[in-house]
CSV table of C-alpha atoms and ligand atoms in Angstrom, one decimal:
chain,number,residue,atom,x,y,z
G,1,MET,CA,-13.1,108.0,26.3
G,2,THR,CA,-10.0,108.5,28.4
G,3,ILE,CA,-8.7,105.7,30.7
G,4,LEU,CA,-9.8,107.7,33.7
G,5,ALA,CA,-13.3,108.1,32.3
G,6,LYS,CA,-13.4,104.4,31.5
G,7,ALA,CA,-12.2,103.6,35.1
G,8,SER,CA,-15.0,105.6,36.6
G,9,ALA,CA,-17.6,104.0,34.2
G,10,ILE,CA,-16.4,100.6,35.1
G,11,ASP,CA,-16.3,101.6,38.8
G,12,ALA,CA,-20.0,102.3,38.6
G,13,LEU,CA,-20.7,99.0,36.9
G,14,ILE,CA,-18.9,96.8,39.3
G,15,THR,CA,-20.1,98.5,42.5
G,16,ALA,CA,-23.7,97.8,41.4
G,17,PRO,CA,-25.6,96.3,44.3
G,18,GLN,CA,-26.1,92.9,42.6
G,19,VAL,CA,-22.3,92.3,42.3
G,20,HIS,CA,-21.0,90.0,44.9
G,21,PRO,CA,-18.8,91.9,47.5
G,22,GLU,CA,-15.9,89.6,46.9
G,23,LEU,CA,-16.0,90.4,43.2
G,24,GLN,CA,-16.2,94.1,43.9
G,25,LYS,CA,-13.0,93.9,45.9
G,26,ILE,CA,-11.3,91.9,43.2
G,27,ALA,CA,-12.4,94.4,40.5
G,28,GLN,CA,-11.0,97.3,42.6
G,29,LYS,CA,-7.7,95.4,42.6
G,30,VAL,CA,-7.8,95.0,38.8
G,31,ILE,CA,-8.6,98.6,38.2
G,32,SER,CA,-5.7,99.7,40.4
G,33,GLY,CA,-3.4,97.3,38.6
G,34,THR,CA,-2.8,95.0,41.5
G,35,ARG,CA,-2.1,91.3,40.7
G,36,LEU,CA,-4.8,88.8,41.6
G,37,THR,CA,-4.1,85.7,43.7
G,38,PRO,CA,-5.0,82.3,42.3
G,39,GLU,CA,-7.9,82.2,44.8
G,40,GLU,CA,-9.3,85.5,43.4
G,41,GLY,CA,-8.9,84.1,39.8
G,42,LEU,CA,-10.9,81.1,40.8
G,43,ALA,CA,-13.6,83.3,42.4
G,44,LEU,CA,-13.9,85.1,39.0
G,45,TYR,CA,-14.7,81.8,37.3
G,46,GLU,CA,-17.0,80.6,40.0
G,47,LYS,CA,-18.9,83.7,40.9
G,48,GLY,CA,-18.4,86.1,38.0
G,49,GLU,CA,-21.2,86.5,35.5
G,50,VAL,CA,-20.3,87.0,31.9
G,51,SER,CA,-21.1,90.7,31.5
G,52,PHE,CA,-19.2,91.6,34.7
G,53,LEU,CA,-16.2,89.6,33.5
G,54,GLY,CA,-16.4,91.1,30.1
G,55,ALA,CA,-16.5,94.7,31.4
G,56,LEU,CA,-13.5,94.0,33.6
G,57,ALA,CA,-11.5,92.2,30.9
G,58,ASN,CA,-12.3,94.9,28.4
G,59,PHE,CA,-11.0,97.5,30.8
G,60,VAL,CA,-7.7,95.6,31.1
G,61,ARG,CA,-7.5,95.1,27.3
G,62,GLU,CA,-8.2,98.7,26.5
G,63,LYS,CA,-5.7,99.9,29.1
G,64,LYS,CA,-3.0,97.8,27.3
G,65,HIS,CA,-4.0,98.3,23.7
G,66,GLY,CA,-7.0,100.6,23.4
G,67,ASP,CA,-9.1,99.4,20.4
G,68,LYS,CA,-6.0,98.0,18.6
G,69,THR,CA,-6.7,94.5,17.3
G,70,PHE,CA,-3.8,92.5,15.8
G,71,PHE,CA,-3.6,89.9,13.1
G,72,ASN,CA,-0.8,88.5,11.0
G,73,ARG,CA,-0.4,87.1,7.6
G,74,ASN,CA,0.9,83.5,8.0
G,75,PHE,CA,0.4,80.1,6.6
G,76,HIS,CA,0.7,76.7,8.2
G,77,ILE,CA,2.7,73.6,7.3
G,78,GLU,CA,1.7,70.3,8.9
G,79,PRO,CA,4.5,67.9,8.1
G,80,THR,CA,2.6,64.8,9.2
G,81,ASN,CA,-0.3,63.6,11.2
G,82,ILE,CA,1.4,60.3,12.1
G,83,CYS,CA,2.2,60.4,15.8
G,84,VAL,CA,3.7,58.1,18.3
G,85,PHE,CA,1.5,59.6,21.0
G,86,ASP,CA,-2.2,59.0,21.6
G,87,CYS,CA,-3.8,62.1,23.1
G,88,LYS,CA,-7.4,61.3,23.8
G,89,PHE,CA,-8.7,64.6,22.5
G,90,CYS,CA,-6.8,64.4,19.2
G,91,SER,CA,-8.9,63.9,16.0
G,92,TYR,CA,-6.1,64.4,13.7
G,93,SER,CA,-3.3,62.0,14.5
G,94,ARG,CA,-2.9,58.5,13.2
G,95,LEU,CA,-0.7,56.1,15.2
G,96,TYR,CA,2.5,55.0,13.5
G,97,LYS,CA,1.2,51.5,13.2
G,98,ASN,CA,-1.7,52.8,11.1
G,99,ARG,CA,0.4,55.1,9.1
G,100,GLU,CA,-1.1,54.3,5.7
G,101,ALA,CA,-4.1,56.3,6.9
G,102,GLY,CA,-2.0,59.4,7.5
G,103,TRP,CA,0.2,61.8,5.5
G,104,GLU,CA,3.9,62.6,5.7
G,105,LEU,CA,5.4,65.4,3.6
G,106,SER,CA,9.0,65.3,2.3
G,107,LYS,CA,11.3,68.2,2.7
G,108,ASP,CA,10.8,69.2,-0.9
G,109,GLN,CA,7.0,69.0,-0.6
G,110,MET,CA,7.2,71.4,2.3
G,111,LEU,CA,9.5,73.7,0.5
G,112,ASP,CA,7.0,73.7,-2.4
G,113,ILE,CA,4.3,74.9,0.0
G,114,VAL,CA,6.7,77.8,1.0
G,115,LYS,CA,7.3,78.6,-2.7
G,116,LYS,CA,3.6,78.8,-3.3
G,117,TYR,CA,3.7,82.1,-1.3
G,118,ASP,CA,6.6,83.6,-3.3
G,119,GLY,CA,5.8,87.3,-3.9
G,120,GLU,CA,2.9,87.2,-1.4
G,121,PRO,CA,3.1,89.5,1.6
G,122,VAL,CA,3.1,86.7,4.3
G,123,THR,CA,5.5,87.2,7.2
G,124,GLU,CA,5.4,83.9,9.1
G,125,VAL,CA,5.3,80.2,8.5
G,126,HIS,CA,3.8,78.1,11.4
G,127,ILE,CA,5.1,74.5,11.4
G,128,VAL,CA,3.4,72.0,13.7
G,129,GLY,CA,2.4,68.4,13.3
G,130,GLY,CA,2.3,64.9,14.8
G,131,VAL,CA,5.4,63.3,16.3
G,132,HIS,CA,6.8,61.0,13.5
G,133,PRO,CA,9.6,58.7,14.6
G,134,LYS,CA,11.4,59.0,11.3
G,135,MET,CA,11.3,62.9,11.1
G,136,ASP,CA,14.2,63.7,13.4
G,137,LEU,CA,16.0,66.9,14.5
G,138,TYR,CA,18.3,67.0,11.5
G,139,PHE,CA,15.4,66.5,9.1
G,140,PHE,CA,13.7,69.5,10.6
G,141,GLY,CA,17.0,71.5,11.0
G,142,ASP,CA,17.6,71.1,7.2
G,143,LEU,CA,14.0,72.1,6.4
G,144,ILE,CA,14.3,75.3,8.4
G,145,ARG,CA,17.7,76.1,6.9
G,146,ASP,CA,16.3,75.6,3.4
G,147,ILE,CA,13.2,77.7,4.1
G,148,LYS,CA,15.4,80.6,5.4
G,149,ALA,CA,17.8,80.2,2.4
G,150,HIS,CA,14.8,80.5,0.0
G,151,ARG,CA,13.1,83.3,1.9
G,152,PRO,CA,15.2,84.9,4.6
G,153,ASP,CA,12.4,87.4,5.6
G,154,LEU,CA,9.9,84.7,6.5
G,155,HIS,CA,9.7,84.2,10.3
G,156,VAL,CA,9.9,80.5,11.2
G,157,LYS,CA,7.6,79.7,14.2
G,158,ALA,CA,7.9,75.9,14.6
G,159,PHE,CA,7.4,72.9,16.8
G,160,THR,CA,5.5,72.3,20.1
G,161,SER,CA,7.4,71.2,23.2
G,162,VAL,CA,6.0,67.8,22.5
G,163,GLU,CA,7.8,67.5,19.2
G,164,LEU,CA,10.9,69.2,20.5
G,165,ASP,CA,11.2,67.0,23.6
G,166,TYR,CA,11.0,63.9,21.4
G,167,MET,CA,13.4,65.0,18.7
G,168,PHE,CA,16.0,66.2,21.2
G,169,ARG,CA,15.8,62.9,23.2
G,170,LYS,CA,16.3,60.9,20.0
G,171,ALA,CA,19.3,63.1,19.1
G,172,LYS,CA,20.7,62.7,22.6
G,173,MET,CA,20.8,66.5,23.1
G,174,ASN,CA,19.6,68.4,26.1
G,175,TYR,CA,17.2,71.3,25.6
G,176,VAL,CA,19.9,74.0,25.4
G,177,GLU,CA,21.8,72.0,22.8
G,178,GLY,CA,18.7,71.1,20.8
G,179,LEU,CA,17.2,74.6,20.8
G,180,THR,CA,20.6,76.2,20.0
G,181,TYR,CA,21.0,73.9,17.0
G,182,LEU,CA,17.5,74.7,15.7
G,183,LYS,CA,18.1,78.5,16.3
G,184,GLU,CA,21.3,78.2,14.3
G,185,GLN,CA,19.3,76.7,11.4
G,186,GLY,CA,16.8,79.6,11.5
G,187,LEU,CA,14.1,78.8,14.1
G,188,GLU,CA,12.9,82.1,15.5
G,189,SER,CA,10.0,81.3,17.8
G,190,LEU,CA,7.9,78.5,19.3
G,191,PRO,CA,4.1,78.1,18.9
G,192,GLY,CA,2.1,77.5,22.1
G,193,GLY,CA,0.8,74.0,21.5
G,194,GLY,CA,1.2,70.9,23.6
G,195,ALA,CA,0.5,72.7,26.9
G,196,GLU,CA,-3.0,71.2,27.2
G,197,ILE,CA,-3.6,71.4,31.0
G,198,PHE,CA,-0.6,71.3,33.3
G,199,ASP,CA,-2.4,69.6,36.2
G,200,GLU,CA,-0.6,66.2,36.3
G,201,VAL,CA,-3.7,64.1,37.1
G,202,VAL,CA,-5.7,65.6,34.2
G,203,ARG,CA,-2.7,65.5,31.8
G,204,GLU,CA,-2.2,61.8,32.6
G,205,GLU,CA,-5.8,61.2,31.8
G,206,ILE,CA,-6.0,63.0,28.4
G,207,ALA,CA,-2.4,63.0,27.2
G,208,GLY,CA,-0.5,60.7,29.5
G,209,ASP,CA,2.2,59.5,27.1
G,210,LYS,CA,3.7,62.8,25.9
G,211,CYS,CA,6.0,65.3,27.5
G,212,SER,CA,5.2,66.3,31.1
G,213,SER,CA,4.0,69.8,32.2
G,214,ASP,CA,7.4,70.4,33.8
G,215,GLN,CA,9.1,69.5,30.5
G,216,TRP,CA,6.8,71.8,28.5
G,217,LEU,CA,7.6,74.7,30.8
G,218,GLU,CA,11.3,73.9,30.9
G,219,ILE,CA,11.5,73.9,27.1
G,220,HIS,CA,9.8,77.3,26.9
G,221,GLU,CA,12.0,78.7,29.7
G,222,THR,CA,15.1,77.5,28.0
G,223,ALA,CA,13.9,78.9,24.7
G,224,HIS,CA,13.3,82.3,26.3
G,225,LYS,CA,16.7,82.4,27.8
G,226,LEU,CA,18.2,81.6,24.4
G,227,GLY,CA,16.3,84.6,22.9
G,228,ILE,CA,13.6,82.5,21.3
G,229,PRO,CA,10.1,83.9,22.2
G,230,SER,CA,7.1,81.6,22.3
G,231,ASN,CA,3.3,81.4,22.8
G,232,ALA,CA,1.3,79.5,25.3
G,233,THR,CA,-2.0,77.6,24.9
G,234,MET,CA,-4.5,76.0,27.2
G,235,LEU,CA,-6.9,73.3,26.1
G,236,TYR,CA,-10.1,73.9,28.0
G,237,GLY,CA,-13.7,72.7,28.2
G,238,HIS,CA,-13.2,68.9,28.7
G,239,ILE,CA,-12.6,67.2,32.1
G,240,GLU,CA,-10.7,70.0,33.7
G,241,THR,CA,-12.1,72.2,36.5
G,242,TYR,CA,-11.8,75.9,36.9
G,243,ALA,CA,-9.1,75.3,39.5
G,244,HIS,CA,-7.1,73.4,36.9
G,245,ARG,CA,-7.4,76.4,34.5
G,246,ILE,CA,-6.2,78.8,37.2
G,247,ASP,CA,-3.3,76.5,38.1
G,248,HIS,CA,-2.3,76.3,34.4
G,249,MET,CA,-2.4,80.1,34.0
G,250,ASN,CA,-0.6,80.6,37.3
G,251,ARG,CA,2.3,78.3,36.2
G,252,LEU,CA,2.5,80.4,33.0
G,253,ARG,CA,2.4,83.7,34.9
G,254,GLU,CA,5.2,82.6,37.1
G,255,LEU,CA,7.4,81.6,34.1
G,256,GLN,CA,6.6,84.9,32.4
G,257,ASP,CA,7.7,86.8,35.5
G,258,ARG,CA,11.1,85.1,35.2
G,259,THR,CA,11.6,85.5,31.4
G,260,GLN,CA,9.1,87.8,29.8
G,261,GLY,CA,9.4,85.5,26.8
G,262,PHE,CA,5.8,84.7,26.0
G,263,ASN,CA,4.2,86.8,23.2
G,264,THR,CA,0.6,85.7,23.6
G,265,PHE,CA,-1.8,83.4,25.4
G,266,ILE,CA,-4.2,81.3,23.3
G,267,PRO,CA,-7.1,79.5,25.0
G,268,LEU,CA,-8.1,76.5,22.7
G,269,LYS,CA,-11.6,75.3,23.1
G,270,PHE,CA,-11.9,71.5,23.1
G,271,ARG,CA,-13.8,70.2,20.0
G,272,ASN,CA,-15.3,66.8,20.3
G,273,LYS,CA,-15.6,65.5,16.7
G,274,GLU,CA,-14.2,62.0,16.1
G,275,ASN,CA,-11.8,61.6,19.0
G,276,GLN,CA,-11.7,59.4,22.1
G,277,MET,CA,-13.4,62.1,24.1
G,278,SER,CA,-16.4,62.6,21.8
G,279,ASP,CA,-18.8,61.7,24.6
G,280,ILE,CA,-17.9,65.0,26.3
G,281,ALA,CA,-20.2,67.9,25.3
G,282,GLU,CA,-18.5,71.0,24.1
G,283,VAL,CA,-18.9,74.1,26.3
G,284,SER,CA,-21.1,77.0,25.4
G,285,VAL,CA,-20.1,80.3,23.8
G,286,ILE,CA,-20.8,82.0,27.2
G,287,GLU,CA,-18.1,79.7,28.7
G,288,ASP,CA,-15.7,80.6,25.9
G,289,LEU,CA,-16.2,84.3,26.6
G,290,LYS,CA,-15.9,83.9,30.3
G,291,ASN,CA,-12.7,82.0,29.8
G,292,TYR,CA,-11.1,84.7,27.5
G,293,ALA,CA,-12.1,87.3,30.1
G,294,VAL,CA,-10.6,85.5,33.1
G,295,ALA,CA,-7.4,84.8,31.1
G,296,ARG,CA,-7.1,88.5,30.3
G,297,ILE,CA,-7.7,89.6,33.9
G,298,PHE,CA,-5.5,87.0,35.5
G,299,LEU,CA,-2.5,87.0,33.1
G,300,ASP,CA,-1.4,90.5,34.0
G,301,ASN,CA,2.1,90.0,32.6
G,302,PHE,CA,1.0,88.7,29.2
G,303,GLY,CA,0.9,91.3,26.5
G,304,HIS,CA,-1.7,89.6,24.3
G,305,VAL,CA,-4.6,87.2,24.4
G,306,LYS,CA,-5.4,85.5,21.1
G,307,ALA,CA,-8.6,84.0,19.8
G,308,TYR,CA,-7.9,81.4,17.1
G,309,TRP,CA,-10.7,82.3,14.8
G,310,PRO,CA,-10.7,79.2,12.6
G,311,MET,CA,-11.5,77.2,15.7
G,312,ILE,CA,-14.2,79.3,17.3
G,313,GLY,CA,-15.7,80.9,14.1
G,314,ARG,CA,-15.8,84.4,12.9
G,315,THR,CA,-18.7,85.7,15.0
G,316,THR,CA,-17.4,84.4,18.3
G,317,ALA,CA,-14.0,85.9,17.3
G,318,GLN,CA,-15.7,89.2,16.9
G,319,LEU,CA,-17.4,88.9,20.2
G,320,SER,CA,-14.2,87.9,22.0
G,321,LEU,CA,-12.8,91.3,21.2
G,322,ALA,CA,-15.1,92.7,23.9
G,323,PHE,CA,-14.0,90.1,26.4
G,324,GLY,CA,-10.2,90.7,26.6
G,325,VAL,CA,-9.0,89.4,23.3
G,326,ASP,CA,-6.8,91.7,21.2
G,327,ASP,CA,-5.5,89.3,18.5
G,328,ILE,CA,-7.4,87.1,16.1
G,329,ASP,CA,-4.4,85.3,14.6
G,330,GLY,CA,-4.5,85.5,10.8
G,331,THR,CA,-4.2,82.2,9.0
G,332,ILE,CA,-4.8,83.0,5.4
G,333,ASP,CA,-5.1,79.5,4.0
G,334,ASP,CA,-6.9,76.2,4.8
G,335,SER,CA,-4.0,73.9,5.7
G,336,THR,CA,-4.8,73.6,9.4
G,337,LYS,CA,-6.2,70.2,9.7
G,338,ILE,CA,-5.8,69.8,13.5
G,339,TYR,CA,-9.0,71.9,13.9
G,340,SER,CA,-11.1,71.1,10.9
G,341,MET,CA,-10.8,67.4,11.8
G,342,ALA,CA,-11.8,68.0,15.4
G,343,GLY,CA,-15.0,69.9,14.3
G,344,ALA,CA,-13.9,73.5,14.2
G,345,GLU,CA,-16.5,76.1,13.3
G,346,ASP,CA,-14.7,77.2,10.2
G,347,GLN,CA,-14.1,74.2,7.9
G,348,ASN,CA,-12.5,76.5,5.3
G,349,PRO,CA,-10.5,78.9,7.4
G,350,LYS,CA,-9.5,81.3,4.7
G,351,LEU,CA,-9.9,85.1,4.9
G,352,THR,CA,-8.3,87.7,2.8
G,353,THR,CA,-6.7,90.6,4.5
G,354,GLU,CA,-9.6,92.8,3.6
G,355,GLN,CA,-12.1,90.3,5.1
G,356,LEU,CA,-10.0,90.1,8.3
G,357,VAL,CA,-9.8,93.9,8.5
G,358,GLU,CA,-13.6,94.2,8.0
G,359,LEU,CA,-14.2,91.6,10.6
G,360,ILE,CA,-12.3,93.7,13.1
G,361,ARG,CA,-13.7,97.1,11.9
G,362,GLY,CA,-17.2,95.5,12.0
G,363,VAL,CA,-17.1,95.5,15.8
G,364,GLY,CA,-15.6,99.0,16.1
G,365,ARG,CA,-12.0,98.0,16.7
G,366,HIS,CA,-8.8,99.2,15.0
G,367,PRO,CA,-7.0,96.6,12.8
G,368,ILE,CA,-3.2,96.3,12.9
G,369,GLU,CA,-1.3,93.8,10.9
G,370,ARG,CA,1.6,92.7,13.1
G,371,ASP,CA,4.7,90.5,12.7
G,372,THR,CA,5.2,87.5,15.0
G,373,ILE,CA,6.6,89.6,17.8
G,374,TYR,CA,3.9,92.3,17.5
G,375,ASN,CA,5.8,95.0,15.6
G,376,THR,CA,3.3,96.9,13.5
G,377,ILE,CA,3.5,96.1,9.8
G,378,THR,CA,0.4,98.0,8.6
G,379,ASP,CA,-2.0,100.2,10.5
G,380,TYR,CA,-5.4,99.8,8.9
G,381,LYS,CA,-7.2,102.4,10.9
G,382,ASP,CA,-8.0,104.6,7.9
G,383,LYS,CA,-6.6,102.5,5.1
G,384,VAL,CA,-8.7,102.0,2.0
G,385,PHE,CA,-8.1,98.8,0.0
G,386,THR,CA,-6.8,98.5,-3.5
G,387,THR,CA,-6.7,95.0,-5.0
G,388,ASN,CA,-4.1,93.8,-7.4
G,389,THR,CA,-4.7,91.6,-10.4
G,390,ASN,CA,-4.4,88.4,-8.4
G,391,GLY,CA,-7.1,89.5,-6.1
G,392,ILE,CA,-4.6,89.8,-3.3
G,393,ASN,CA,-5.1,92.8,-1.0
G,394,LYS,CA,-2.0,95.0,-0.7
W,1,V47,O1,-1.6,71.2,21.5
W,1,V47,C1,-5.7,69.2,19.4
W,1,V47,C2,-5.0,71.5,20.3
W,1,V47,C3,-2.9,72.3,19.8
W,1,V47,C4,-7.9,69.4,19.7
W,1,V47,O2,1.1,79.4,18.9
W,1,V47,C5,-7.3,70.6,20.0
W,1,V47,O3,0.2,80.8,17.5
W,1,V47,C6,-9.3,71.6,20.5
W,1,V47,O4,-1.1,75.0,19.7
W,1,V47,N1,-9.9,70.5,20.2
W,1,V47,C7,-1.9,72.5,18.6
W,1,V47,N2,-7.9,71.7,20.4
W,1,V47,C8,-2.2,73.9,17.9
W,1,V47,C9,-1.6,75.1,18.6
W,1,V47,C10,-1.8,76.5,18.1
W,1,V47,C11,-2.8,76.8,17.3
W,1,V47,C12,-2.9,78.1,16.8
W,1,V47,C13,-1.9,79.0,17.0
W,1,V47,C14,-0.9,78.7,17.8
W,1,V47,C15,0.2,79.7,18.1
W,1,V47,C16,-0.8,77.4,18.4
W,1,V47,O5,-4.2,72.0,19.2
W,1,V47,C17,-2.6,71.1,20.6
W,1,V47,C18,-4.0,70.9,21.3
W,1,V47,O6,-4.0,71.6,22.4
W,1,V47,N3,-5.9,70.5,19.9
W,1,V47,N4,-6.9,68.6,19.3
W,1,V47,C19,-9.3,69.4,19.8
W,1,V47,N5,-10.0,68.2,19.6
W,2,SF4,FE1,0.1,63.6,18.6
W,2,SF4,FE2,-0.2,66.2,19.0
W,2,SF4,FE3,-2.3,64.7,18.4
W,2,SF4,FE4,-1.2,64.4,20.8
W,2,SF4,S1,-2.2,66.3,20.0
W,2,SF4,S2,-1.7,62.7,19.4
W,2,SF4,S3,1.0,64.8,20.3
W,2,SF4,S4,-0.6,65.1,17.1
């Protein structure tokens, strides 16, 4: 179907008599490519029913990418789960004073993880962990330098703003100095973690002792200006309101207008297993899909919306592809403890490339393996798999 045919099909859907007139007006703006105000974004959350939001988000998604659905081959290193902070939603960290209950990897142990992937077609290492007072800027600078020396083609995506703010302060460097130093060692992009919810009152309540929203945003803005792209996340489904989610996305949209440095937006569903917010019920799958859809519609200047499949599970990830999502990440091993410890759907998040491709094809989409900055590595539209002797799909 052409974009024009799709536009008239969606036009018919949204002008149906049961659709609220305010939403009809908003949908017309979306179809004509006009930016929504925060008030209109809020109306989508408050008045939009899931199938309406899905149709509109899918229109935006297909206008940007057609059926293309991206994934990458990456692996995670979590240097430590010992953390000086005490976020109420975190199931993973152990306070420094209880450090015998946690883990801390040496530089050589982390390099051994990298070496495990020698000869394998991974393109990215994602390094994120707790904030350990003894793992400083120079420890991580050396780690990145050694990873790049061992494997120059591996893209290093590392450290949330929370980790960066702490290590820069300890090294008495400002953000420009700290990021420049890490870039010189081989840092190539930043993951999106630590954003949580930018509203200061909610942030104080759930993550009061770590870097502020303004600091998170400033680190990403500085990184973008230094040529380091990044991702952005939003932790949703806890004590925040829809207005807080729109405020969060609006701050990201304004920053993206200034820098164009964000690659992708990743909504992260709050999971309630064994943390200080376990009394809060998790939101439903309908709420997840609505949230993906509103994000896709509202964040008009973000290229991509990613569903982190180990967190939401494989079937919801498939569903999300009809609600604005065009990327399902691509973690290929099971080292991501931050989610499994919080009660993620997938306790063994390991998919071969063939399984990821089939997951995408299974809902009629077109799988593309990408690198970190969304260059196409392999187009799997018509590709037939051959398997090598190690069982690794080429
Ligand atoms: O900032 C912690 C979240 C984030 C819980 O950039 C939780 O490609 C839900 O940001 N329930 C860190 N979420 C991980 C992260 C990430 C993940 C995947 C891809 C990328 C990327 C980034 O994990 C934290 C926090 O928001 N988190 N605990 C929990 N109980
Ligand atoms: Fe530490 Fe990150 Fe957990 Fe907060 S979310 S306690 S900063 S590991």
